[in-house]
Short mmCIF file of N, CA and C in Angstrom, two decimals:
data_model
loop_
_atom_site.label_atom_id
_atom_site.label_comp_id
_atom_site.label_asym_id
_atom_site.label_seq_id
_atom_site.Cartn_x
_atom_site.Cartn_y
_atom_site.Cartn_z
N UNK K 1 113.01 159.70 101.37
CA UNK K 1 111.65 159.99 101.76
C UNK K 1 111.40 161.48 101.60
N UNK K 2 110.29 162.10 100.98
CA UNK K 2 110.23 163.13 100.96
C UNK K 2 108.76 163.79 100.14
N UNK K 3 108.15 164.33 100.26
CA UNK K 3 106.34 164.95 99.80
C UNK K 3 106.42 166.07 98.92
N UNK K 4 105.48 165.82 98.49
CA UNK K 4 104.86 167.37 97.89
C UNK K 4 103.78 167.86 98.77
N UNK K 5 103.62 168.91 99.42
CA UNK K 5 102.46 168.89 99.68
C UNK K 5 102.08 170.52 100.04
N UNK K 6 100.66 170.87 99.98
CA UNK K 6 100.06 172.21 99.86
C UNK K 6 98.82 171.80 100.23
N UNK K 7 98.95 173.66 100.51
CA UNK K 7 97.54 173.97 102.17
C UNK K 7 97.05 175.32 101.53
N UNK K 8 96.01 175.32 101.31
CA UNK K 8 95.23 176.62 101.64
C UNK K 8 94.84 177.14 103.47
N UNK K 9 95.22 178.33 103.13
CA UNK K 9 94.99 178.41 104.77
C UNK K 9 94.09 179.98 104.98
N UNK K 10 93.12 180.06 105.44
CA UNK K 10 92.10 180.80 106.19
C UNK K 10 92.05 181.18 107.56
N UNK K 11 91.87 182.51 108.00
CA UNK K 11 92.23 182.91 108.98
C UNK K 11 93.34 182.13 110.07
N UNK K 12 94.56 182.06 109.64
CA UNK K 12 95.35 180.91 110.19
C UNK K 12 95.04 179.43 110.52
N UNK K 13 93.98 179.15 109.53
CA UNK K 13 93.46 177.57 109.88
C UNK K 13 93.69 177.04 108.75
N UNK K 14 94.65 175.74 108.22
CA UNK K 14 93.87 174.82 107.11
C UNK K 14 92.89 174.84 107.17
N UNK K 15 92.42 174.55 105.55
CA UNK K 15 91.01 174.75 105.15
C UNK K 15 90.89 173.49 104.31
N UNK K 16 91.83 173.05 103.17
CA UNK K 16 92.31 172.10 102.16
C UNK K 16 93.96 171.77 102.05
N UNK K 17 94.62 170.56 102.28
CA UNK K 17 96.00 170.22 102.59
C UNK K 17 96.10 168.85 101.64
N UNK K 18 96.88 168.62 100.80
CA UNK K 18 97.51 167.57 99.82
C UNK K 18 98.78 167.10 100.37
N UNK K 19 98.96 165.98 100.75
CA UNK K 19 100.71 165.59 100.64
C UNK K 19 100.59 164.96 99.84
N UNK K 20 101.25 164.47 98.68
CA UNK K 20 101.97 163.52 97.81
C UNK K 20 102.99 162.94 98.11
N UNK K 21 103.21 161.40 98.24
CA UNK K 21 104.48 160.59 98.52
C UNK K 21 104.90 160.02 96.84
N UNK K 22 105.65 160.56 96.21
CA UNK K 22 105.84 159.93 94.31
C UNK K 22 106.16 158.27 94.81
N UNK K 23 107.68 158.14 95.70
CA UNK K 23 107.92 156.75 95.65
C UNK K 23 107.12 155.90 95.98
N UNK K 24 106.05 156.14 96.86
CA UNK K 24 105.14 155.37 97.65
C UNK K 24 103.82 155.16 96.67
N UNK K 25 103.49 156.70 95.50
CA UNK K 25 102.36 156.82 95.37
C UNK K 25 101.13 157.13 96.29
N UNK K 26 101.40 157.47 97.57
CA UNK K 26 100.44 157.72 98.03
C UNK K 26 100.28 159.22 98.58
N UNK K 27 98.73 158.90 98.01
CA UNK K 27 98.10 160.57 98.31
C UNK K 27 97.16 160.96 99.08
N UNK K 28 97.36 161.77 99.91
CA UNK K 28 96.92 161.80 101.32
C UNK K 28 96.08 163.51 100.96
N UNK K 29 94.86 163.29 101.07
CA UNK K 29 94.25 164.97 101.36
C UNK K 29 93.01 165.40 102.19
N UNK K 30 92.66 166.03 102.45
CA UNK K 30 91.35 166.47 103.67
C UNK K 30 91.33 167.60 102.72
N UNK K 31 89.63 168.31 103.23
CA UNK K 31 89.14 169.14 103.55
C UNK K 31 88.76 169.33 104.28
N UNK K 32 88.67 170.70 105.64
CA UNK K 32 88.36 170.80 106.67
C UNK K 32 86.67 170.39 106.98
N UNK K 33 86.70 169.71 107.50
CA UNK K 33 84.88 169.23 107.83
C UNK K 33 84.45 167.94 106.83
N UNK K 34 85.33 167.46 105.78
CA UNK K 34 84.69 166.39 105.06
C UNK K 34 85.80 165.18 105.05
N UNK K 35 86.64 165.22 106.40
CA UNK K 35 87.50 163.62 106.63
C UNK K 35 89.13 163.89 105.66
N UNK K 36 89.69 162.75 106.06
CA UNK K 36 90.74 162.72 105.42
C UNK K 36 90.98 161.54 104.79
N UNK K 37 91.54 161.38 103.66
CA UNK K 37 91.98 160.18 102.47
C UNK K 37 93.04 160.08 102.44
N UNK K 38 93.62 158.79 101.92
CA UNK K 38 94.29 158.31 101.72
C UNK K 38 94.25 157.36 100.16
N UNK K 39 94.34 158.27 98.88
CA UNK K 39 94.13 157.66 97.54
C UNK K 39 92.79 156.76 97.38
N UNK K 40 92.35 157.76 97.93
CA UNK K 40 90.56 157.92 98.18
C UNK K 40 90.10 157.31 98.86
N UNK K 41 90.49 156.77 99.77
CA UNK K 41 90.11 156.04 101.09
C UNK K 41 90.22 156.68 102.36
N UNK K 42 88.79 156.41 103.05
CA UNK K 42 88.92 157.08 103.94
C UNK K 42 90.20 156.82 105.44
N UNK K 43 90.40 157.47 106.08
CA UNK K 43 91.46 157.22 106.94
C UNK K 43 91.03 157.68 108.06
N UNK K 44 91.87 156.80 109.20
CA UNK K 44 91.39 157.52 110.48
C UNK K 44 92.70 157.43 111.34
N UNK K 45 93.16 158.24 112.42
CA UNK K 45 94.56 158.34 113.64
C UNK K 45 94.19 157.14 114.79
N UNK K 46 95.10 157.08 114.94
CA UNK K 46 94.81 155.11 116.04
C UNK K 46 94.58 156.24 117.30
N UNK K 47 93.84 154.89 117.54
CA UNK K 47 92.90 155.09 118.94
C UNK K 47 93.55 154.51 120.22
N UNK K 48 94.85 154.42 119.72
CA UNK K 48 95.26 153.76 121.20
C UNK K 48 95.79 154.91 121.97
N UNK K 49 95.75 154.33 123.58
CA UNK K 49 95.23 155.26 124.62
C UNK K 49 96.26 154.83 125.71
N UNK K 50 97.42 154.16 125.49
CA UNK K 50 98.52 154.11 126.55
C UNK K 50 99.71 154.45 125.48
N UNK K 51 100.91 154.91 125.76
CA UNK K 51 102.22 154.87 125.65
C UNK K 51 102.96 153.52 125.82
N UNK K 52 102.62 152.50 126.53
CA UNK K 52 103.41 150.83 126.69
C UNK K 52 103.06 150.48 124.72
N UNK K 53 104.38 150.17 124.57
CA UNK K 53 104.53 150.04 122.94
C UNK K 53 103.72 150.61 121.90
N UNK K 54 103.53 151.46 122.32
CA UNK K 54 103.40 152.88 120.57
C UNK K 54 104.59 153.23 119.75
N UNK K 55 103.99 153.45 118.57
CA UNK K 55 104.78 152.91 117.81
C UNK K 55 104.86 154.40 117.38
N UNK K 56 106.02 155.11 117.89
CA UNK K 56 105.93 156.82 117.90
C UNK K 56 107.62 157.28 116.72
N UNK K 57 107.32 157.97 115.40
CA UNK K 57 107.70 158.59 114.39
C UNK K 57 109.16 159.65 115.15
N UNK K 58 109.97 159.19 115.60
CA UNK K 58 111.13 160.19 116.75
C UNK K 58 112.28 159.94 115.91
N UNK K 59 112.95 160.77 116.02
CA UNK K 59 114.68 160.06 115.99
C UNK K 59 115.05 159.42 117.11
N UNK K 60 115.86 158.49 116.49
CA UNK K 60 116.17 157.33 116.96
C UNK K 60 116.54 157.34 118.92
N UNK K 61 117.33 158.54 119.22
CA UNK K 61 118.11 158.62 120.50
C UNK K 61 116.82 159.54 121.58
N UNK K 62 115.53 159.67 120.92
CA UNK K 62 115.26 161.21 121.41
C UNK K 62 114.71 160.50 123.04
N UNK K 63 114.06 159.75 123.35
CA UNK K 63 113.49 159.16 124.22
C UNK K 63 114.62 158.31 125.08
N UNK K 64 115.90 158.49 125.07
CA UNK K 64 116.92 158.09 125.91
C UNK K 64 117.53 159.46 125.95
N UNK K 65 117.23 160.55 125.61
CA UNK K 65 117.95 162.11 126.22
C UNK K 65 117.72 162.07 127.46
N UNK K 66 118.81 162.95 127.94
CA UNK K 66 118.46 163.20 129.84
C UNK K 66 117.87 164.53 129.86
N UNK K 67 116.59 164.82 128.42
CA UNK K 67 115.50 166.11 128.90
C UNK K 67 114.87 165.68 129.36
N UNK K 68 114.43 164.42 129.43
CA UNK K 68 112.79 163.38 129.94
C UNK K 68 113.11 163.77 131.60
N UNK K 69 111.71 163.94 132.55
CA UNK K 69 111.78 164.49 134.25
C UNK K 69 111.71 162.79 134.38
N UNK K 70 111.41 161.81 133.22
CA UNK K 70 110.80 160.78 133.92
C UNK K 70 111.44 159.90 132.63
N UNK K 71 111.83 157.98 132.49
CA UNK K 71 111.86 157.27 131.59
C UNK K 71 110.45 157.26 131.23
N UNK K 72 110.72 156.85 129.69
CA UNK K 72 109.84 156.66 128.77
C UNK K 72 109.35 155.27 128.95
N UNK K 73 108.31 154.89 129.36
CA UNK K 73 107.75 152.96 128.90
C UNK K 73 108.09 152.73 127.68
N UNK K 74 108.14 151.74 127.45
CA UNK K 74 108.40 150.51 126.05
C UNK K 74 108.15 151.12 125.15
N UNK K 75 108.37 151.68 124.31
CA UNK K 75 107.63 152.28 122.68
C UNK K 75 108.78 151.81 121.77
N UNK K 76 108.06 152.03 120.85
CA UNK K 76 108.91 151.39 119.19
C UNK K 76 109.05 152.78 118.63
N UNK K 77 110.13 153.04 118.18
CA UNK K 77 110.32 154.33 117.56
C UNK K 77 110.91 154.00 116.33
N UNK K 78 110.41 155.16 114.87
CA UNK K 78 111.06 154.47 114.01
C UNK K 78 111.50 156.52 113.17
N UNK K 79 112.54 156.49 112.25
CA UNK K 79 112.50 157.73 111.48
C UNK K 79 111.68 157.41 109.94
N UNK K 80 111.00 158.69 110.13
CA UNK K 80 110.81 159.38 108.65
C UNK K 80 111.31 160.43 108.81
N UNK K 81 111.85 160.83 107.42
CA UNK K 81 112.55 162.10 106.90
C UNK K 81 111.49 163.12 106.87
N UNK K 82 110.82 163.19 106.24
CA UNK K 82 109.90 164.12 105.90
C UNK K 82 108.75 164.46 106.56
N UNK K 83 108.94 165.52 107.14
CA UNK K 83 107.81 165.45 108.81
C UNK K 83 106.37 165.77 107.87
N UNK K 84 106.47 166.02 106.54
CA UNK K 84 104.92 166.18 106.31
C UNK K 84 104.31 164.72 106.12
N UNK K 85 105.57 163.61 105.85
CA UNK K 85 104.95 162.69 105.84
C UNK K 85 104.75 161.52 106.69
N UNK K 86 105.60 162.34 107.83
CA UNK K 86 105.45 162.08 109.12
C UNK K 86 103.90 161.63 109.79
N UNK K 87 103.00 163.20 109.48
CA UNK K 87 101.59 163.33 110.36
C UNK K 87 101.37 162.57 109.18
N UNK K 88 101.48 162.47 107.99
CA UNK K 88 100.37 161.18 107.01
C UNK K 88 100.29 160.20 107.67
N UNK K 89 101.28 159.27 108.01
CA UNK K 89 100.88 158.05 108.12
C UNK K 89 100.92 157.86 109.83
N UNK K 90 100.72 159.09 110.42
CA UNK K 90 99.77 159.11 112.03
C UNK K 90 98.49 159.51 111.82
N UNK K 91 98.24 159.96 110.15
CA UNK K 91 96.71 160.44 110.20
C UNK K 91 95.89 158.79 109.82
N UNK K 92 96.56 158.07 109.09
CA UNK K 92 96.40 156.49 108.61
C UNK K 92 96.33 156.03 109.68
N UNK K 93 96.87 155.98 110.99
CA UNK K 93 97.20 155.21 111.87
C UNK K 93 98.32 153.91 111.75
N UNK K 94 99.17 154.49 110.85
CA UNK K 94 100.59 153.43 110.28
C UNK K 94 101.62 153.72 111.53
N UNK K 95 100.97 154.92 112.27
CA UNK K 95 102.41 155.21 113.55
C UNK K 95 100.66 155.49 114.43
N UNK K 96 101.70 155.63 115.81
CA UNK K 96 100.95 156.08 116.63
C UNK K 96 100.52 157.75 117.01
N UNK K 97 102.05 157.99 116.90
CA UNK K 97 102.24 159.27 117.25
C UNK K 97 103.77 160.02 116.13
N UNK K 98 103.85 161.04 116.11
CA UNK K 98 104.94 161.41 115.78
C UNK K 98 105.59 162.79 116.75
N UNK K 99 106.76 163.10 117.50
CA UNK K 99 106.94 164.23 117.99
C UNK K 99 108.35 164.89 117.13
N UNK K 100 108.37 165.75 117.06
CA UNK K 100 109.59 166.42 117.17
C UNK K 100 109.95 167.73 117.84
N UNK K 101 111.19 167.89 118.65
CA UNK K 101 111.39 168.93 119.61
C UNK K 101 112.48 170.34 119.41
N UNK K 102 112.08 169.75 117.78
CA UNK K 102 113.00 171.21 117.12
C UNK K 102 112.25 171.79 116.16
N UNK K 103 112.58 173.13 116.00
CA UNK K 103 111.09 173.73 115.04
C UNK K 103 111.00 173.18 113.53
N UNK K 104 109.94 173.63 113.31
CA UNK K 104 109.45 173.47 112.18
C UNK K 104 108.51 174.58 111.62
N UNK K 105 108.74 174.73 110.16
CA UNK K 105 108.32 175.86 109.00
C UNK K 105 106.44 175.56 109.22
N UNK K 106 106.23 176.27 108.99
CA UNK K 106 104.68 176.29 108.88
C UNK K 106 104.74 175.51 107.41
N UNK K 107 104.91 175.91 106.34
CA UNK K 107 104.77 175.33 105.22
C UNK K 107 105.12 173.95 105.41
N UNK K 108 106.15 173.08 106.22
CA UNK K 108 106.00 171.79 106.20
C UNK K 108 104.69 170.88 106.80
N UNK K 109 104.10 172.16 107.40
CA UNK K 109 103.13 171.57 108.42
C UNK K 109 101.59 171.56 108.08
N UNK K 110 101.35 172.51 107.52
CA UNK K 110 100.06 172.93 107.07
C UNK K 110 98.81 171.76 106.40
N UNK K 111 99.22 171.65 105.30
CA UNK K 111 98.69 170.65 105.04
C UNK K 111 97.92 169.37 105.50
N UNK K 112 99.07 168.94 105.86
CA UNK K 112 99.40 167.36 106.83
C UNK K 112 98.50 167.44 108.01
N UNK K 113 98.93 168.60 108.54
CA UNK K 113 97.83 169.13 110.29
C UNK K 113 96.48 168.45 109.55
N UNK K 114 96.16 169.53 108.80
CA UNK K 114 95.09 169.38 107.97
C UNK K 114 94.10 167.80 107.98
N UNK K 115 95.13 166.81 107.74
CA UNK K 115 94.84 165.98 106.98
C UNK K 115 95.03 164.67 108.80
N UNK K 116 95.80 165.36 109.48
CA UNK K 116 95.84 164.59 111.20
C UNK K 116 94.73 165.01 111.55
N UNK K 117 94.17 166.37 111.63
CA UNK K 117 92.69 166.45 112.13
C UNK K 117 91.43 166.00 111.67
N UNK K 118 91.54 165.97 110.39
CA UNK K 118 90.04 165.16 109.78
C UNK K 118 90.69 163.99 109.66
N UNK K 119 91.50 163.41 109.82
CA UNK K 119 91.48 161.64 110.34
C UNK K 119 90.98 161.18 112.07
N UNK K 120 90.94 162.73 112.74
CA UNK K 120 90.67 162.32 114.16
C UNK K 120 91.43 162.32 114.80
N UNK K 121 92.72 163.11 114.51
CA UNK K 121 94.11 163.21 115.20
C UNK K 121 93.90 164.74 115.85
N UNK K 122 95.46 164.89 116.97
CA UNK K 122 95.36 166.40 117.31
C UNK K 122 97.00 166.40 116.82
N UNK K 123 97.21 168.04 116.69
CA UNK K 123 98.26 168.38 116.70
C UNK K 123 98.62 169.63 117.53
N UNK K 124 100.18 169.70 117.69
CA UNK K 124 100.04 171.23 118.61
C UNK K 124 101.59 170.90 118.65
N UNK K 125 101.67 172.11 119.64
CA UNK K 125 103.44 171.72 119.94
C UNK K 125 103.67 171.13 120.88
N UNK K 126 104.79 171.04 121.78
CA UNK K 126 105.36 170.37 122.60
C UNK K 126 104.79 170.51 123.91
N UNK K 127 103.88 171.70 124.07
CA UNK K 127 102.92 172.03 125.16
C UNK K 127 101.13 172.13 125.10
N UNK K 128 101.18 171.49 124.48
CA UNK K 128 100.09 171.34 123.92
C UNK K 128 99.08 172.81 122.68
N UNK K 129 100.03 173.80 122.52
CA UNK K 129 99.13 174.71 122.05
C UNK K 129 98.99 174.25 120.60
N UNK K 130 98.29 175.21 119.69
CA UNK K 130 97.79 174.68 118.71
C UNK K 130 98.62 175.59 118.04
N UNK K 131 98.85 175.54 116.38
CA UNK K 131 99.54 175.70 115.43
C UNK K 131 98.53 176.79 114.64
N UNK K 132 99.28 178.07 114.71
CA UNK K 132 98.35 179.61 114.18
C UNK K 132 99.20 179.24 112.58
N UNK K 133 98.68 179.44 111.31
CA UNK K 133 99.63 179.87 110.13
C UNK K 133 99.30 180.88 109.83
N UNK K 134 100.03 181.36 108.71
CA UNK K 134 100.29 182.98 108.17
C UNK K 134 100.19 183.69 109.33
N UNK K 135 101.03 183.31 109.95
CA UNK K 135 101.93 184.56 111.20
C UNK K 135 102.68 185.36 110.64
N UNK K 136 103.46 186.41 111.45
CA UNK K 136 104.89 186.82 110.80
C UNK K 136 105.68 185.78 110.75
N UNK K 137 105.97 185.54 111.82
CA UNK K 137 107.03 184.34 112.40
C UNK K 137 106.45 183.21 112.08
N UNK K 138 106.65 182.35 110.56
CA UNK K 138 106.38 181.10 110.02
C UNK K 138 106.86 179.88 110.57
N UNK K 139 107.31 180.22 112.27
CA UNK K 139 107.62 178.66 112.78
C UNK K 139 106.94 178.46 114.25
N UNK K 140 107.33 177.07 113.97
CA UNK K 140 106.64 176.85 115.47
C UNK K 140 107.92 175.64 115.89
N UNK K 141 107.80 176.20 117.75
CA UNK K 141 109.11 175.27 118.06
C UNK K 141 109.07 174.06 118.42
N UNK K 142 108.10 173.14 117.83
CA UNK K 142 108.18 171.66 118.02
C UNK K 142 106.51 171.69 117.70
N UNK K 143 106.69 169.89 117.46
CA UNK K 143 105.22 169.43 117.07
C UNK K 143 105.25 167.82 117.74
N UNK K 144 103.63 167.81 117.83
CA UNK K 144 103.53 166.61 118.81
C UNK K 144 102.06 166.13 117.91
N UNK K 145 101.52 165.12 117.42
CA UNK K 145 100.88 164.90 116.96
C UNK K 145 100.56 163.18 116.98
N UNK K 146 99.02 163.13 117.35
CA UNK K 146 98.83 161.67 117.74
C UNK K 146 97.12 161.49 117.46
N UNK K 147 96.47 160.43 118.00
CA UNK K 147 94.99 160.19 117.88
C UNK K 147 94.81 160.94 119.21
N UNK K 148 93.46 161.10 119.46
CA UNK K 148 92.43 161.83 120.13
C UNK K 148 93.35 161.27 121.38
N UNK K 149 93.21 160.20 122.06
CA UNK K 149 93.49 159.30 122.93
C UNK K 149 94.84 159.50 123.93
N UNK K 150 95.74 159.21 123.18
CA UNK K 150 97.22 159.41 122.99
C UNK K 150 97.81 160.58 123.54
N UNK K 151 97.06 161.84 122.90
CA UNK K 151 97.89 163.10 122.36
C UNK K 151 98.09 163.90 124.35
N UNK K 152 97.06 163.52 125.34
CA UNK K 152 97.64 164.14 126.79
C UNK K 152 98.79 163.37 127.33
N UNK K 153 98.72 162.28 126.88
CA UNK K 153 99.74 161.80 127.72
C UNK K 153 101.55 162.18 127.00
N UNK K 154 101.00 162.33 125.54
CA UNK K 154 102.19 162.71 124.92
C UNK K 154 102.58 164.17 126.10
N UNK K 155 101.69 165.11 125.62
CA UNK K 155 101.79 166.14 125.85
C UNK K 155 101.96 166.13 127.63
N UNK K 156 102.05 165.39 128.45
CA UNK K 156 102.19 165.75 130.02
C UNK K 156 103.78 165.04 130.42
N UNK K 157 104.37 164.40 129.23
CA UNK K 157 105.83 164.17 129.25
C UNK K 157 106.44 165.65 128.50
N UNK K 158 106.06 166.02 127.30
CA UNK K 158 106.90 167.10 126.84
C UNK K 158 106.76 168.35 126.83
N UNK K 159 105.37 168.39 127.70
CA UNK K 159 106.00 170.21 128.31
C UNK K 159 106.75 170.42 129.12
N UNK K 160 106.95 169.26 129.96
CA UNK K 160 107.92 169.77 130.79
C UNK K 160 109.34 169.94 130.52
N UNK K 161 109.58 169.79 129.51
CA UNK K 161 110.88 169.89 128.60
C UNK K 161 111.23 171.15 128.22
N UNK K 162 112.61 171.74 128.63
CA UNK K 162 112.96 173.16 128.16
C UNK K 162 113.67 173.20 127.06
N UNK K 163 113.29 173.45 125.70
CA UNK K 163 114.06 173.69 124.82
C UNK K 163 114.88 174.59 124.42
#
């Protein structure tokens, strides 16, 4: 599993973000303010609004660690390799959510953000802040990304997490 993908970025904001999947063929792009596609279809981030079986993009063990203050309810967790193509198919609504609690390059991210927000998704890190690019410092230490709905409750399990 693995993307091509590129971001123009403006005052630290995507502006325009492409992922390409070759094996899959599928091509995922936004422009900021005119939605996000999916090989020209429009796309939208699921609207579901509990954690009891979401179907959340993790490695496999992460939701049985003893960082959680609290167990996790029922969810289906599955891996993708490629975290840009991770937020694709949470911007489709093919996952619910995707987190991860180790950093990540701005360049893997850019795009994809891009393409989770004009589907109607949020993204941010593990505390809910939002993702600055062309910083000095090109990383950010975790990402949490889900539909409108979803994304507090993600976020009121994993800030409290010390990485």
């Amino acid at each position: 599993e693995w993307t091509v993908s590129a971001a123009l970025v403006e005052d630290g904001v995507p502006v325009l973000g492409v992922v390409f999947n070759p094996a899959t063929q599928e091509f995922f792009h936004a422009m900021r303010g005119k939605g996000a596609f999916l090989n020209d279809e429009p796309i939208a981030a699921s609207t579901k609004s509990t954690l009891d079986g979401a179907l959340l993009i993790a490695s496999g063990g992460l939701f049985k660690k003893k960082i959680w203050k609290e167990p996790w309810p029922e969810v289906k967790s599955k891996w993708v390799n490629s975290v840009a193509y991770r937020l694709a198919l949470v911007a489709c609504g093919q996952a619910d959510a995707t987190i991860s609690l180790s950093a990540k390059s701005e360049w893997d991210l850019a795009a994809a953000a891009l393409i989770v927000q004009e589907a109607g998704g949020v993204i941010t890190d593990h505390r809910g802040e939002s993702h600055l690019y062309n910083r000095a410092l090109p990383r950010f230490p975790s990402l949490v990304a889900s539909g409108k709905a979803l994304h507090p409750l993600l976020i009121e399990r994993t800030k409290r997490v010390d990485l």
